[in-house]
Each structure stands twice: as C-alpha cells, then as structure tokens.
XYZ file of C-alpha atoms in Angstrom:
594
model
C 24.129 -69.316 102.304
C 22.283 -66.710 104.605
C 25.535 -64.959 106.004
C 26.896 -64.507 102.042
C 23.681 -62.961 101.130
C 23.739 -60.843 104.235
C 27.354 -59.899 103.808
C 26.541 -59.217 100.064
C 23.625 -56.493 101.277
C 26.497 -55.363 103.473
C 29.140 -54.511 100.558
C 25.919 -53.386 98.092
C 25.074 -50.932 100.428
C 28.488 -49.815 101.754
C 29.345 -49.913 97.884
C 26.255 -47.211 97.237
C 27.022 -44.964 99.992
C 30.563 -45.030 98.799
C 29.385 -43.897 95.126
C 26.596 -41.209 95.908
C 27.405 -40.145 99.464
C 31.412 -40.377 100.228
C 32.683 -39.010 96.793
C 30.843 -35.574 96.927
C 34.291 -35.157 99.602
C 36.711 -36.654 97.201
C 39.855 -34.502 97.121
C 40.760 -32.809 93.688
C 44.001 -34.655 93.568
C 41.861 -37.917 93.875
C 38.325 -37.578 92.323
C 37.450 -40.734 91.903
C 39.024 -42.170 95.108
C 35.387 -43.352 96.829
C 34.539 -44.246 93.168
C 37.075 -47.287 92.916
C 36.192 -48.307 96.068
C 32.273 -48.630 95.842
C 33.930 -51.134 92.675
C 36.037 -53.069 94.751
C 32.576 -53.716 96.938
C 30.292 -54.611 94.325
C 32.755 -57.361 92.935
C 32.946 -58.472 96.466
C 29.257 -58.445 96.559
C 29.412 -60.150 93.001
C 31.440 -63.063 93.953
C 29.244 -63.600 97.368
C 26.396 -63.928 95.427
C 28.110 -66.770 93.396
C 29.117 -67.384 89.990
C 27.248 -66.434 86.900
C 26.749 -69.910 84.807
C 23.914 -69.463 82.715
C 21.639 -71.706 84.873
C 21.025 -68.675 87.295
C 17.044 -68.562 88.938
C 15.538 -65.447 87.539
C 15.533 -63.891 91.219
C 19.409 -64.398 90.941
C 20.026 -63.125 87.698
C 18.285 -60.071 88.429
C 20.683 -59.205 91.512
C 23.389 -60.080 89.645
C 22.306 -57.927 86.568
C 22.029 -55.165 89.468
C 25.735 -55.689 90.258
C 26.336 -55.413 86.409
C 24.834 -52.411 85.995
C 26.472 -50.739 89.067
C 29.798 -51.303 87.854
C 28.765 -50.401 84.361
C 27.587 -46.642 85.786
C 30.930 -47.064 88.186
C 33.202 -47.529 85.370
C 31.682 -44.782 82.942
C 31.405 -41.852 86.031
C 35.594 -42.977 86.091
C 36.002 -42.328 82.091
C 36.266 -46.285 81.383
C 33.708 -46.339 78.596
C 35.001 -49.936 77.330
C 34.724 -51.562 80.872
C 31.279 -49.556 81.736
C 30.199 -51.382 78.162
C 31.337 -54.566 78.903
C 29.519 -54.243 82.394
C 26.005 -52.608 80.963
C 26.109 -55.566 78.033
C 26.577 -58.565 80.499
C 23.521 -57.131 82.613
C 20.948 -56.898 79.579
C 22.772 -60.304 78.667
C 21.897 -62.035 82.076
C 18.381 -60.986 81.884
C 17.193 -61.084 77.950
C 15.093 -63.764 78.713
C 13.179 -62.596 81.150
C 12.754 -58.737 80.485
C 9.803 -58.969 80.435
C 9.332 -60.284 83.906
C 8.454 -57.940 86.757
C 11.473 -58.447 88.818
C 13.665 -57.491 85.720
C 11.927 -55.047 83.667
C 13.515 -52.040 85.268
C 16.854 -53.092 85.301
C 16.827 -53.891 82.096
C 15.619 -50.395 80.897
C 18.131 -48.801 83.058
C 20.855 -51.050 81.675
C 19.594 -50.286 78.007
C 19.554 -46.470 78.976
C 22.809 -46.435 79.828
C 24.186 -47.734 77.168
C 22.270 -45.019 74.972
C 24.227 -42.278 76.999
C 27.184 -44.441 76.300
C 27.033 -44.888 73.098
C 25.748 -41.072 72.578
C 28.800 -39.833 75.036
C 31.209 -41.492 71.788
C 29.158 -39.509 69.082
C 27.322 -42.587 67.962
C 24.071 -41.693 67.947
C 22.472 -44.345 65.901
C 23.512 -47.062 67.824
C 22.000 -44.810 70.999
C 19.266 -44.713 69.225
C 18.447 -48.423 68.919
C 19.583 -48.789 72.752
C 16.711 -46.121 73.677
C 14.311 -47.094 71.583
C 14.439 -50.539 72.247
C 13.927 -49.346 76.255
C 11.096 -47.256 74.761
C 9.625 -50.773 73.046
C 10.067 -52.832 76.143
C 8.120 -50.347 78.502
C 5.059 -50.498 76.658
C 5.495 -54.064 75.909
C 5.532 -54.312 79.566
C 3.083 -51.750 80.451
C 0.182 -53.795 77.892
C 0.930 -57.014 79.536
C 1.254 -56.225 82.668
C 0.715 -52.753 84.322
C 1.861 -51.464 87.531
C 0.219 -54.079 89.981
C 3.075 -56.053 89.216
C 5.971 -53.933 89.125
C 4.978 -53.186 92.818
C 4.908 -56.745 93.914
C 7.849 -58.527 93.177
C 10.051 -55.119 92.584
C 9.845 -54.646 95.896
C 10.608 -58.392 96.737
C 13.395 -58.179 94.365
C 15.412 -55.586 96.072
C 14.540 -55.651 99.787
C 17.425 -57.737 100.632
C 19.895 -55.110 99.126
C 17.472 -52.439 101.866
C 17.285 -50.115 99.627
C 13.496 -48.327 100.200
C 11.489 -48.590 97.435
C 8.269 -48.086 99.073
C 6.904 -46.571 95.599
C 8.100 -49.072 93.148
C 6.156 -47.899 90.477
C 7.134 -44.145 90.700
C 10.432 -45.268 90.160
C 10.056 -48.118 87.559
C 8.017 -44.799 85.694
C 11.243 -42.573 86.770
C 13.261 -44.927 84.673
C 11.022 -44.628 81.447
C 11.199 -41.097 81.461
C 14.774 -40.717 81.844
C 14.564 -43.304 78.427
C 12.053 -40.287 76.808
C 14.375 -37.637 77.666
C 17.478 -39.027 76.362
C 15.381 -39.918 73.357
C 14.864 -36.092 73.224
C 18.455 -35.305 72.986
C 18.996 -38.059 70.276
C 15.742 -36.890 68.128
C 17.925 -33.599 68.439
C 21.019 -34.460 67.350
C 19.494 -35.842 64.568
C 17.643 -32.631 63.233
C 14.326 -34.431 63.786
C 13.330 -31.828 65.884
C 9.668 -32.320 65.921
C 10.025 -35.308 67.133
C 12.217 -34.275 69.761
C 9.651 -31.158 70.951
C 7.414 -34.299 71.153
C 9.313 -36.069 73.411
C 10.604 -33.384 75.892
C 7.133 -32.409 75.964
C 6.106 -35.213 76.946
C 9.160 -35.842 79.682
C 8.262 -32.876 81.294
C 4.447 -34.160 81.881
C 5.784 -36.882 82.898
C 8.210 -35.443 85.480
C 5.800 -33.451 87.389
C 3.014 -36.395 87.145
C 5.662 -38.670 88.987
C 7.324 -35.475 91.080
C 10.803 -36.432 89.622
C 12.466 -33.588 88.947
C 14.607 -30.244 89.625
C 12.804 -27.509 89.392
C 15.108 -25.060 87.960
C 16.085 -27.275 85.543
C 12.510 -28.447 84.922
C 11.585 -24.913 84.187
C 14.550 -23.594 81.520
C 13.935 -27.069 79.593
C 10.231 -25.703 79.422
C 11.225 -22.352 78.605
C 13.634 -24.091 75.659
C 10.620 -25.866 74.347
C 8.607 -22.661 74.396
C 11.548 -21.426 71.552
C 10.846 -24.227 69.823
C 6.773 -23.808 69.524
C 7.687 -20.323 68.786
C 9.227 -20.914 65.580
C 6.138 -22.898 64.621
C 4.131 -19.985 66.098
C 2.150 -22.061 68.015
C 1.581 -19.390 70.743
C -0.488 -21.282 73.295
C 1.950 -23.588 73.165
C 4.712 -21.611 74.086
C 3.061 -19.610 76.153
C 1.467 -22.598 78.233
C 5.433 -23.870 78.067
C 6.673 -20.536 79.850
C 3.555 -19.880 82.465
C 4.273 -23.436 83.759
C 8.442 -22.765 83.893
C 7.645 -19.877 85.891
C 5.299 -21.148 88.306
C 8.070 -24.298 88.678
C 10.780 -22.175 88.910
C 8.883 -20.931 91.881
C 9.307 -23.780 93.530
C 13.100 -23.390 93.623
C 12.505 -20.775 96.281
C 12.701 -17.184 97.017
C 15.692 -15.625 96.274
C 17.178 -13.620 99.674
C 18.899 -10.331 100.017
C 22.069 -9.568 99.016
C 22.892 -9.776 102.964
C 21.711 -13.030 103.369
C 23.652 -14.556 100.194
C 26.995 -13.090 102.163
C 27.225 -16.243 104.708
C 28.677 -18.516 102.597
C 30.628 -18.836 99.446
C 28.630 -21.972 98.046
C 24.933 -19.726 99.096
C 26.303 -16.892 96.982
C 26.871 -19.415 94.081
C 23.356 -21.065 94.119
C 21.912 -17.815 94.311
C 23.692 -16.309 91.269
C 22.596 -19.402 89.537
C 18.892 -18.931 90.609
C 19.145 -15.339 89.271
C 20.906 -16.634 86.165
C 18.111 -19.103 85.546
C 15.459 -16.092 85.984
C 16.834 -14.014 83.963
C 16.780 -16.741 80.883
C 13.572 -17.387 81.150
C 12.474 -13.859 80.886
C 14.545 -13.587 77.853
C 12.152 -16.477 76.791
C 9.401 -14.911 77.326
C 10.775 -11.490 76.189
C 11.167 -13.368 72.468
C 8.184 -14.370 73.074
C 6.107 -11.209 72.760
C 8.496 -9.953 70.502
C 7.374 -13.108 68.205
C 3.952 -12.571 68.570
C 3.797 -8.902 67.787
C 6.120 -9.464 64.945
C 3.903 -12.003 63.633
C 0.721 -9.576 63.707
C 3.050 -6.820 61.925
C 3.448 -9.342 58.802
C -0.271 -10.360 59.053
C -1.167 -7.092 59.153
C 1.040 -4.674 56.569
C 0.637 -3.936 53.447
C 2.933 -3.202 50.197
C 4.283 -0.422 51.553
C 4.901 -1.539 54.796
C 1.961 0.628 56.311
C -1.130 -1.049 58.739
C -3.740 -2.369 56.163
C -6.694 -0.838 58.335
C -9.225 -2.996 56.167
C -7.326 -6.258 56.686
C -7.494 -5.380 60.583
C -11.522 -5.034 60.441
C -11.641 -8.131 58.565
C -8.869 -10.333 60.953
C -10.958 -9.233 63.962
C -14.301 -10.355 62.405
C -13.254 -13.615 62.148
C -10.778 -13.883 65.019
C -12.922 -14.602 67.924
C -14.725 -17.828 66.223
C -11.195 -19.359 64.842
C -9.196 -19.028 68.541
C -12.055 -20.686 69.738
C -12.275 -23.539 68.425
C -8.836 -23.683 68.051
C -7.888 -23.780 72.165
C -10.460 -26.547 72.659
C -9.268 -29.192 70.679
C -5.605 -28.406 71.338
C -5.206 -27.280 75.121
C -5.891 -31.310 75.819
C -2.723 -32.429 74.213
C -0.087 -29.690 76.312
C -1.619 -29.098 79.833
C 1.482 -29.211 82.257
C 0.670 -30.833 85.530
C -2.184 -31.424 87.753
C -5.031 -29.795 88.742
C -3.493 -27.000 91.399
C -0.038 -26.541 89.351
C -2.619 -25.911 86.596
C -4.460 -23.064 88.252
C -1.152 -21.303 89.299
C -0.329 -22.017 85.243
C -3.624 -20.648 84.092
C -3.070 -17.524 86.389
C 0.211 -16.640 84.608
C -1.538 -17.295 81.260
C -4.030 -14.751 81.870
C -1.351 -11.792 82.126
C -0.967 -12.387 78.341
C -2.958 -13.111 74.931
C -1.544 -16.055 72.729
C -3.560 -14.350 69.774
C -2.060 -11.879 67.233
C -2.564 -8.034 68.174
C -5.015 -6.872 65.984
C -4.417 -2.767 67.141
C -2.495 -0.408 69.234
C -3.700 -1.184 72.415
C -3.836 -5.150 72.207
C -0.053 -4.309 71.129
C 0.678 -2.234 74.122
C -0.445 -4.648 76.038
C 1.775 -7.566 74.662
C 4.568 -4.712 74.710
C 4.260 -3.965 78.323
C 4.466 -7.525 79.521
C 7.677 -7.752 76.878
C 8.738 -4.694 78.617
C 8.616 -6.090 82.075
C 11.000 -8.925 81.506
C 13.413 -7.027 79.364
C 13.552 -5.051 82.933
C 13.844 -8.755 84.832
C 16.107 -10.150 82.546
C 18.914 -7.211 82.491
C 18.853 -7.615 86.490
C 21.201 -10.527 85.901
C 22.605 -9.855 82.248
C 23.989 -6.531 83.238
C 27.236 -4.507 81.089
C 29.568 -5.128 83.239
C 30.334 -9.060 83.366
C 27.913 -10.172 80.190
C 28.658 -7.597 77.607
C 27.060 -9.734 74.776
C 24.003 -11.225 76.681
C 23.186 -7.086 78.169
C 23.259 -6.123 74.352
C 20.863 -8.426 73.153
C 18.369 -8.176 75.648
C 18.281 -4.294 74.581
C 18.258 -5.079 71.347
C 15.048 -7.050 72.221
C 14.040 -4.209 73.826
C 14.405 -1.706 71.068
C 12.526 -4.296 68.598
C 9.881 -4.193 70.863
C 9.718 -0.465 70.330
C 9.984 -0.901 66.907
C 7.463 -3.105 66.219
C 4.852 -1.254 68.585
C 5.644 1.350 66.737
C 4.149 0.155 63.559
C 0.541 -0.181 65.207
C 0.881 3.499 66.863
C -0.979 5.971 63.872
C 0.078 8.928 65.164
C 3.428 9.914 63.471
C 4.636 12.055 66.412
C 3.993 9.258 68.578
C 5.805 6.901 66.529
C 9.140 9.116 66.461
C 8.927 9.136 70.163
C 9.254 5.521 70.249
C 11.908 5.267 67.816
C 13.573 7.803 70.011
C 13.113 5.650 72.714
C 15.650 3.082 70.667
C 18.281 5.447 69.464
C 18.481 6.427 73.581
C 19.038 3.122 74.626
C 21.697 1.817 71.468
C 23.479 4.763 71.311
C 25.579 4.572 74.742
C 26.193 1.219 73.587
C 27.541 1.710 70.406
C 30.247 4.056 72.100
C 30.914 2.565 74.931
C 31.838 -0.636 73.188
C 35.468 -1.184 71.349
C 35.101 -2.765 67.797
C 38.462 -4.241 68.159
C 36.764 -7.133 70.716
C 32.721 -6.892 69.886
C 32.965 -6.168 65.702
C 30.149 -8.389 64.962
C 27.727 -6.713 67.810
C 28.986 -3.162 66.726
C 27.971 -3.192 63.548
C 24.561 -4.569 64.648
C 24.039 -1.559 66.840
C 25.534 0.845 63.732
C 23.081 -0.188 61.246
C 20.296 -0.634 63.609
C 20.576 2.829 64.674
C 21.622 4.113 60.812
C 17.640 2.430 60.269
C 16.403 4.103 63.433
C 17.428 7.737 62.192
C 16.527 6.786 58.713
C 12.901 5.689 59.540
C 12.292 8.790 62.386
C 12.938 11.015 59.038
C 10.725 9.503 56.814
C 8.587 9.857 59.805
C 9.169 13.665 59.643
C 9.360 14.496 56.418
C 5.559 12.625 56.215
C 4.775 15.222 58.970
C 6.118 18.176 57.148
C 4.310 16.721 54.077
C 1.306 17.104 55.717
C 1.899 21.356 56.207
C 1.264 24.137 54.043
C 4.661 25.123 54.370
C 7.570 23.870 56.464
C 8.935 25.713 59.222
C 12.831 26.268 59.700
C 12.756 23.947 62.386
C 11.141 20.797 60.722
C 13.693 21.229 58.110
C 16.247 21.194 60.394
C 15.003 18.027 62.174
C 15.156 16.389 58.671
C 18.309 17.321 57.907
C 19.626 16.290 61.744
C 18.549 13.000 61.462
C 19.310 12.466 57.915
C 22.711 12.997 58.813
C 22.717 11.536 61.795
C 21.510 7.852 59.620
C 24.231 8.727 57.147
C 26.636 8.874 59.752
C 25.599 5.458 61.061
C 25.524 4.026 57.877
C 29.529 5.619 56.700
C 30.715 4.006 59.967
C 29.068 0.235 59.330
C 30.231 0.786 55.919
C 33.866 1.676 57.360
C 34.463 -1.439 59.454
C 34.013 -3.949 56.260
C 37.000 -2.094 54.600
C 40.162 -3.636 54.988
C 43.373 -1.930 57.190
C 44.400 -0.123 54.750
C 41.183 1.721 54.362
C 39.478 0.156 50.840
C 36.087 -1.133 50.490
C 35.868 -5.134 49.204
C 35.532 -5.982 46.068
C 33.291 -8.430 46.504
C 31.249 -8.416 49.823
C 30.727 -11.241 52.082
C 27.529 -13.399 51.978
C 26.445 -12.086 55.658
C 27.261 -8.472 54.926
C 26.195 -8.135 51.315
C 22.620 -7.275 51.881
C 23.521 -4.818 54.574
C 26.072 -3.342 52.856
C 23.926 -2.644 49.828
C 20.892 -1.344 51.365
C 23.130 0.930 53.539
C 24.739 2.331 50.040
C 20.988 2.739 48.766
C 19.418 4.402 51.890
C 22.824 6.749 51.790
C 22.101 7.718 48.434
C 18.166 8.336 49.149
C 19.671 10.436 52.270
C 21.592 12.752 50.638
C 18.293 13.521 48.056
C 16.175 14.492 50.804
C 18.594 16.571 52.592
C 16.828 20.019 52.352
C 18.812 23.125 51.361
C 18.564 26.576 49.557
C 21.568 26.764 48.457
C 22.184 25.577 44.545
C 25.832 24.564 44.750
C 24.750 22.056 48.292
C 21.558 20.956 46.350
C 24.186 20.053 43.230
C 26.938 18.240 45.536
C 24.770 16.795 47.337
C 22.681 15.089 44.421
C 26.207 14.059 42.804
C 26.855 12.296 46.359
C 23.511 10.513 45.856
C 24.133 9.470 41.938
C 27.390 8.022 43.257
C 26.031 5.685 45.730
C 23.541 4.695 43.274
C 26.017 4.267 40.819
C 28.001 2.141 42.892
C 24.946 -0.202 43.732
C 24.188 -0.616 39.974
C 27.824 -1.373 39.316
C 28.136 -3.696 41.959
C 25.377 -6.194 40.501
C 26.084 -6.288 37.097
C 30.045 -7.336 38.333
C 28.265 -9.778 40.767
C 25.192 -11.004 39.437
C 24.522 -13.257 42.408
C 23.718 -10.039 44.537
C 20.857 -9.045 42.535
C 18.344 -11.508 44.237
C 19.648 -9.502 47.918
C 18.446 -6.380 46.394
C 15.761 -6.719 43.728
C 13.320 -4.034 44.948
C 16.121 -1.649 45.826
C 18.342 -2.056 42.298
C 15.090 -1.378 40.422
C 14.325 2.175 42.071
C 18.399 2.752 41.667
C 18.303 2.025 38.128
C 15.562 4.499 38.170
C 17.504 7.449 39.998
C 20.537 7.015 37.547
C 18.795 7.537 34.771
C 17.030 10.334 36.363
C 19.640 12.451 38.190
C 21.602 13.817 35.661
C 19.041 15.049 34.100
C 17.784 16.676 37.075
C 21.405 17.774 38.049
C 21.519 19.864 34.535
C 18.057 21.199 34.619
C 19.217 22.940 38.040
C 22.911 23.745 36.837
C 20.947 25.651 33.980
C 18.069 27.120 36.704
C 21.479 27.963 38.468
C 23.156 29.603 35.461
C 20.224 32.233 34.409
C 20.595 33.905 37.155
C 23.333 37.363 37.099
C-alpha cells in the first residue's frame, strides 16, 4: 500500500510539471503534446490510488476528487468540454457529502468554479451562474462554521503526500474564493446587472491585493475599467480612488527601459510594448476621467443659454465644502484599495486631483492640466502611425478638454484662443485621413470642427458687439470663420449623399440630428455673413431661407425628426416667416436708389 501511494505522488507530480512546466515548449504542430501526457499520469495516479466505490474514507475521496478535477482542467485546456464536464461533475460528486469538511472545501469550490467557466465558455450563463454562486454559498457556509484554523490543519495534511507546498493554506483556500468573485463579475456582466458586477470586481480586487494574488498589470487596467464604470454613476471618489490605486499597481510591474535595452531580445521588446500599451490605457482612463468631471460641472453650472450662471456658482460653493464632507467620511470606508502603505502611495496620487465639481476657471484649469498630462502620456503609445483610430480619439479627448475649459474662461478672447487650440490639432487630421477607410471618424472631425468655427464666431461677433463700430478686420474674422464652419458643415453634409451625388430622403437615425443642426447652423451662417454689398446681402439671405426651408420641409415629411430638433425647428419656423419679408424690404431699399 505505501509504494502505490508513493508511486501515485510520483505520477501526480510528474503529471503537474508536465501540465504547467513542459507545455510552455510544446511545438506549434503539437500544442497539446505535454498536455495528454500529464492525462495519461493522473489516470495512472487514479488507478494507484484504487477504485472509486462509493465507500471511499473522506481522506481518499478528497485525493481522488483532486485527480478528478485535474483531468477536468486537462481535458478543457485540450478543447474537450464534454470529458472536462464529466471529470469536474464526478469530483463535486465524490465529495458532496463532505464539502463542508476542511480537507474538501477547496476542492470542491475549485471543482464548482470550473464548471462556471465551463458552462460560461458554451454561452450558458445561467447554469454558470448557479455553479458560482453555489461556490459563493459554500465559502461562507464554511467560513461561519469554521474559519481558517481549520483550513490550515488538515489542508495541509490533505495534500502533503502529493508534495505540493502549501505552507499558506489559507491564502490559497482565499485565492480560490476570489477567483469564484471574479468570475461572478464576468457573469453579473453578461447579464446587464452591472451594479452588481462593479460590486463584485470591486471587491476581487480588495481581495487580490489583501491575499497578494495577482498580476499587476492586469490588476491595474481591471481597476482602471471599474473607474469607467463609477464614472457613469459620477461617483468621482470612486473612480478616482479606482485609478490612483491602478497606477501605483501598475508601478509595480516595473520600470520601463530604454529603447536600447528593449533591443536584446524579441520576447523583451514584446513585454515592453505591452507595458507601454497598458500605460497608455490607463491614462486614457483617467483622461475621461477629468473630461467627466469638468463636463459634469459645465451642466451643473450653465444656464438657458448655455452661458456660466455666476449666481448658481456663489451659491454651489457655499454649500460645497459642508456636503463633500460628510460625504467622503461615510463612503471612503466601503472602497479603500489595499493596506496601509499601498494606501499612502494611493492617497499621494489622489492628492494631484479634486473628485469635486470645478466650481471656476482655475479649479477647471487645474482638472484640465492633469487631463492634459495624460492626453500627452497616452498618445506616447497610441500614436498615427500604427493606431489611427485609438490616436484620433485621444485628441478628440483632448480638444473636449479645451472645449469644456473653455466654457469657465470669461474672457472672450481667451476663449477663441482655446477653441483655436482645437481647430490646430483636428484639422491635420481631418486631411490627412482618407474617408474611403475612416468615414465614420471623418465626419466626427468635420462637424466637430464645422462647431469649432461656428462657436469662435459667435465668440467674435459678441466681441465686435461689444464696439462702437467694427473695424475692417473684425469683420473679416467673422466672415473667415463663418465660412470656414460652412465649409465644414457642406463637406459632413456631402459624405451622407449617395455616389451619385443626392442628399437622402430620409436620413439615418445616427445622422439625423447632425445632419439637421448642420442645415440650421448653415442657414444662421450665411445671415451673419457681413457685407456691403446689396446683391451679396440678397443671395446670401436666399441661401439662408433655403436651408431653413429645407429643415421645415424635412419635419413635416418626417414627423419623427421633430423631437431631434425641437428648439432649432421653432427659431426656423421663425426665420421663414421672417426672411422674405426682410429680403423685399432690402430689394425695395435696393431699388430707390439711381
């Protein structure tokens, strides 16, 4: 009986190193080669042990299960999800009834945790579900009747014949659970619950760093993922507490070398470009981040007209101090990452940004720069050349950041600059880029920049507003970027036509908006072009009745576009009944003159 069991820890063992060590050298033209083998050990290690009757001491039935569950991973690394079942089944079978016992508990869970992935791998992710949560039920069974004191104790007893070092039983045994919690994640996902499944990652990741299980550059982008998803709740502390600690984990990853060190070796030069990769997401993160926040503080803070609301602001910053207050003491409890020195280094990172709305132009500046800084981090990575689509939405981040600042900055001139700032950056893009391949992401940049030039006159035509007269070279500012938005606008317009060159009849549910408001805004263009000369003033408002025509046409044939357009189709209902009018009064002004 003692040289089977020893021979059986012989083909366990040879059967692991087969499975995690020898197949990482597995040719291509045999991948699972050391695979099949580590099989053909545990079933010799299976049939030493004896056979499985039912009557089987719970010391037995445990290895056994072991074996069960090692073919079970075996045969579902290979693609042989029926066998893997059939394996992962029989070892929750052998041990049902004594789970509970602390010899068994953690094979068990990892048997029941495999079949989730299983069962999640075929797109069933109910019956995942029950697998995972019925691992998540047993654990704190366990855990209430039991505890750790335990687990250590006969664990370790359990598996020292198989030598496998285990010297921190109940690290692992808590390894297992979370591995449960983060598939549970995933599921909670899948299923649109995602509350539920912020819950749960958040609470993998504590878990992960209390029991130092864990990669972290994976560690930190699933941090930087939950951050999104706080985000969207605007729960800024949150998000940024989920983004400090991915950056001070990512740390851990190590520094990345020069571009002459990363030159020794092909596989180097891989893990670094990952590690860059990695960094650069994670400053997108926090890049949408800012963006979010100052966003948030525009809404908070406009008014009707779009303007700052500079008696709202007094009043928000009365009362802001008292309200964060008392909000980051009962919450910060519930989303600390880590322990006491991971915290410090978390708390360090905090401090380089407020989780609070910006109330003004320099608590926006200050949330802009730090935006600013990993816009400049991010684009190391997510350059043109090799991520066309990634580079253009990281500067289209970085224009919004502009954009948004912007709308705390009171000085007009000021303002234009920053708008400036945009067009300088989108620009190159848009004509660098061939609409034949990126469509989609050119007409983004074509109406983004038709807005740009379209708000940066407003802008100066408030500053000429504000003179006793204009000079010659305001008005020709106006009239450059006036026509510099139309032109924008005519070319978004353009690439919804079809190849023969006419417009839809009826536009597209993701254009229609767009579409509209860039007919309106033409139409509005072309009125505050600024001209002496009567026969321009009169073409140019017949342009602008046009366009407005067209807009009032378009909803009464499609009624379903007047909810897109409500504020805009009221103030061009306006200007068609106006403009003729206007048109004739000048024709006649026009007229009375020899």
């Amino acid at each position: 009986m003692a040289d089977s069991w020893q021979l059986a820890c012989d083909a366990y063992q040879r059967a692991i190193t087969a499975s995690e060590v020898e197949s990482r050298s597995d040719p291509e033209n045999e991948p699972y080669r050391s695979k099949y083998r580590a099989r053909e050990l545990l079933r010799e290690a299976r049939a030493l042990l004896g056979p499985e009757d039912g009557d089987e001491t719970r010391l037995l039935a445990a290895r056994l299960a072991v074996i069960q569950l090692r073919l079970g991973v075996n045969h579902t690394e290979t693609e042989e999800m029926s066998a893997g079942e059939e394996h992962l089944v029989k070892a929750v079978g052998l041990l049902e009834r004594c789970r509970l016992s602390h010899d068994c508990v953690s094979i068990y869970l990892q048997a029941q945790n495999n079949l989730g992935i299983l069962w999640a791998d075929r797109g069933e992710i109910i019956i995942a579900q029950t697998y995972l949560e019925s691992a998540e039920s047993l654990y704190c069974q366990y855990m209430k009747k039991r505890g750790w004191f335990y687990v250590f104790l006969c664990y370790h007893n359990c598996w020292s014949g198989f030598r496998i070092k285990h010297q921190y039983c109940p690290s692992r045994f808590e390894r297992v659970y979370t591995h449960t919690l983060y598939y549970l994640a995933q599921v909670y996902k899948h299923l649109k619950q995602d509350e539920k499944a912020a819950q749960y990652c958040h609470t993998t990741l504590q878990r992960q760093l209390e029991y130092d299980g864990y990669n972290p550059v994976e560690w930190a982008i699933n941090a930087a993922t939950l951050s999104q998803y706080y985000l969207g709740k605007q729960c800024y502390m949150e998000s940024r507490h989920c983004l400090a600690a991915a950056d001070v984990v990512f740390s851990k990853a190590g520094q990345i070398p020069s571009s002459e060190a990363e030159k020794e070796n092909e596989a180097e030069q891989e893990r670094l470009d990952h590690l860059r990769q990695k960094k650069s997401e994670i400053a997108r993160c926090w890049v949408k981040y800012c963006l979010c926040l100052l966003a948030d503080a525009r809404k908070k803070l406009e008014d009707n007209i779009g303007e700052l609301d500079v008696d709202l602001q007094d009043e928000l910053k009365a009362e802001r101090k008292k309200q964060e207050d008392e909000k980051e003491k009962g919450r910060k409890k519930a989303v600390l990452f880590g322990s006491s020195d991971i915290y410090d280094s978390i708390l360090a990172v905090e401090e380089k940004v407020e989780c609070s709305l910006p109330l003004d132009f320099k608590e926006a500046r200050e949330v802009f720069l730090v935006g600013q800084n990993y816009v400049n981090e991010a684009k190391e990575y997510f350059q043109l050349d090799g991520h066309v689509t990634d580079h253009i939405e990281v500067i289209q981040d970085h224009s919004a950041l502009f954009k948004v600042l912007a709308f705390f900055e009171e000085d007009y001139e000021r303002r234009c600059k920053m708008h400036k700032r945009r067009i300088d950056m989108l620009e190159p893009l848009c004509k660098e880029l061939n609409p034949q391949y990126y469509l989609l992401v050119c007409r983004q940049l074509q109406f983004e920049l038709a807005d740009t030039y379209y708000e940066m006159m407003d802008l100066k035509v408030a500053i000429g507003n504000k003179l006793d007269e204009m000079d010659s070279h305001t008005i020709k500012k106006i009239n450059s970027l006036a026509q510099a938005a139309i032109k924008f606008y005519e070319m978004f317009l353009d690439s919804l036509k079809s190849p023969d060159k006419k417009f839809p009849e009826k536009l597209e549910d993701d254009v229609l908006r767009p579409a509209l408001v860039a007919k309106f805004h033409i139409a509005r263009l072309y009125g505050k072009l600024i001209t002496t000369d009567a026969n321009k003033q009169l073409e140019n408002m017949q342009i602008s009745l046009s366009y407005y025509t067209f807009l009032v046409e378009y909803c009464a044939n499609h009624e379903e576009a007047i909810k897109s357009v409500e504020t805009e189709l009221e103030l061009t209902k306006e200007m068609v009944a106006l403009l003729p009018a206007r048109m004739e009064r000048l024709r006649m002004q026009f007229s009375s003159f020899p």
